[in-house]
Every structure is written in structure tokens, then in C-alpha cells.
Amino acid sequence: MPDALPPALLRAPHRLAFLLGMLSTLLLFAAWFAELASRLGPHTIIPVVPAVMAHALLMLYGIFPLFMTGFIFTAGPRWLGTRPPSRMRYLLTPGLMATGVVGWLLGLALGKAGWW
């Protein structure tokens, strides 16, 4: 997988984490827009949990950790005078976090469709 990414993304840990954070942000903006637009009709998209709670959880556990991970993986080793994390660690961690955001949104969508 690391070979498939542009070399500029692999030069520093914050680049990949910030990119995934921005993509997650855009995805959440689209989901939130769809939720607000659906309120014009009889049904909402996010009935599984209150929309305010879904928004708060996705911001707190979805977007902010990606940006903080990128910042900490980049600035933390400099401040502490230690070696930076391996590329595999800073590829895997933000990737799993972004996968969690997509999974959460899929769970909300499947819950609306009556899958559970």
C-alpha cells in the first residue's frame, strides 16, 4: 500500500492524517447536508441516534483525532527528542481512524434502512 501513495504524502506523518481528516470532514459535511435536506420531507436519514449526538460523536471521535494524530506524530517526536514513528504506524493509524468514520456513517445509514 505505501507504494501506491504519492511520495509527498509519506514525507511527514501529518500530511496523510490531515488529508484523511479533510476527506472525512467533507464526507461528514455531505452526510449532514443530506440529513438537513431530508428534514424537508417526512423522514430523516439519521433516526438511529439523535442527529445532534451523531454530529457530536462524529466530530469528537472522527475528525479531531485525525488532525491531532497528524500533529502529534509530527511535533511529538521533535519536542521529545525521539525518533519519529515508522511509516507503517502513521499509515495504519489514520487509515483505521478514517475507516471508523466511514463505518459509523454506514451504520447510521443501515440503521435507517432497518437492518437492525
XYZ file of C-alpha atoms in Angstrom:
116
model
C 0.000 0.000 0.000
C 2.736 2.592 0.755
C 3.941 2.359 -2.864
C 0.504 3.366 -4.150
C 0.573 6.711 -2.308
C 2.272 9.818 -3.711
C 5.752 10.294 -2.196
C 4.838 13.757 -0.896
C 2.248 12.199 1.445
C 4.889 9.954 3.008
C 7.469 12.639 3.809
C 5.796 13.588 7.085
C 3.093 11.891 9.157
C 0.846 14.937 9.333
C 0.268 15.046 5.581
C -1.609 11.766 5.337
C -3.518 12.297 8.596
C -4.542 15.834 7.597
C -5.603 14.631 4.128
C -7.759 11.879 5.652
C -9.092 14.386 8.178
C -10.153 16.749 5.394
C -11.711 13.919 3.367
C -13.603 12.771 6.476
C -14.721 16.350 7.051
C -16.068 16.616 3.507
C -17.818 13.264 3.858
C -19.418 14.360 7.130
C -20.449 17.687 5.594
C -22.194 15.761 2.813
C -23.904 13.443 5.306
C -25.007 16.366 7.467
C -26.306 18.226 4.413
C -28.268 15.118 3.384
C -29.709 14.894 6.899
C -30.780 18.541 6.893
C -32.204 18.262 3.374
C -34.154 15.152 4.360
C -35.901 17.110 7.092
C -37.880 18.849 4.379
C -39.687 15.541 3.862
C -41.414 13.142 6.253
C -38.314 11.069 7.177
C -34.821 11.790 8.381
C -31.661 9.946 7.422
C -30.275 9.576 10.953
C -33.084 8.224 13.167
C -30.923 5.659 14.998
C -29.479 8.268 17.352
C -30.430 11.927 17.714
C -28.814 13.962 14.928
C -27.076 16.256 17.425
C -25.500 13.253 19.142
C -24.406 11.768 15.810
C -22.827 15.082 14.834
C -21.025 15.421 18.157
C -19.707 11.849 18.120
C -18.501 12.070 14.532
C -16.699 15.358 15.199
C -15.199 14.242 18.507
C -14.187 10.727 17.520
C -13.996 11.081 13.738
C -12.411 14.311 12.594
C -10.489 15.724 15.554
C -8.437 12.564 16.219
C -7.165 12.538 12.638
C -5.881 16.098 12.886
C -4.452 15.531 16.368
C -2.740 12.306 15.264
C -1.064 14.095 12.383
C 0.064 16.887 14.683
C 1.290 14.600 17.456
C 3.091 12.171 15.112
C 4.937 15.151 13.594
C 5.556 17.509 16.513
C 5.698 14.987 19.381
C 8.998 13.315 18.427
C 10.613 16.717 17.810
C 9.538 18.023 21.203
C 10.608 14.844 22.991
C 13.828 14.406 21.035
C 12.922 10.876 19.944
C 12.757 9.095 16.622
C 9.598 9.663 14.577
C 7.149 6.780 14.187
C 7.663 4.281 11.418
C 5.845 4.857 8.147
C 3.706 1.793 8.698
C 2.455 3.177 12.007
C 1.485 6.525 10.590
C -0.133 4.904 7.570
C -2.098 2.394 9.617
C -3.359 4.638 12.427
C -5.043 7.382 10.355
C -6.287 4.763 7.880
C -8.071 2.871 10.637
C -9.477 6.102 12.055
C -10.889 7.153 8.671
C -12.313 3.654 8.213
C -14.100 4.106 11.542
C -15.740 7.329 10.332
C -16.994 5.613 7.178
C -18.164 2.630 9.253
C -20.071 4.905 11.625
C -21.848 6.611 8.731
C -22.646 3.252 7.154
C -24.034 2.085 10.485
C -26.305 5.114 10.648
C -27.461 4.557 7.070
C -28.093 0.840 7.619
C -29.920 1.597 10.846
C -32.190 3.957 8.938
C -32.823 1.246 6.356
C -33.980 -1.091 9.140
C -31.046 -3.520 9.074
C -31.162 -3.837 12.877
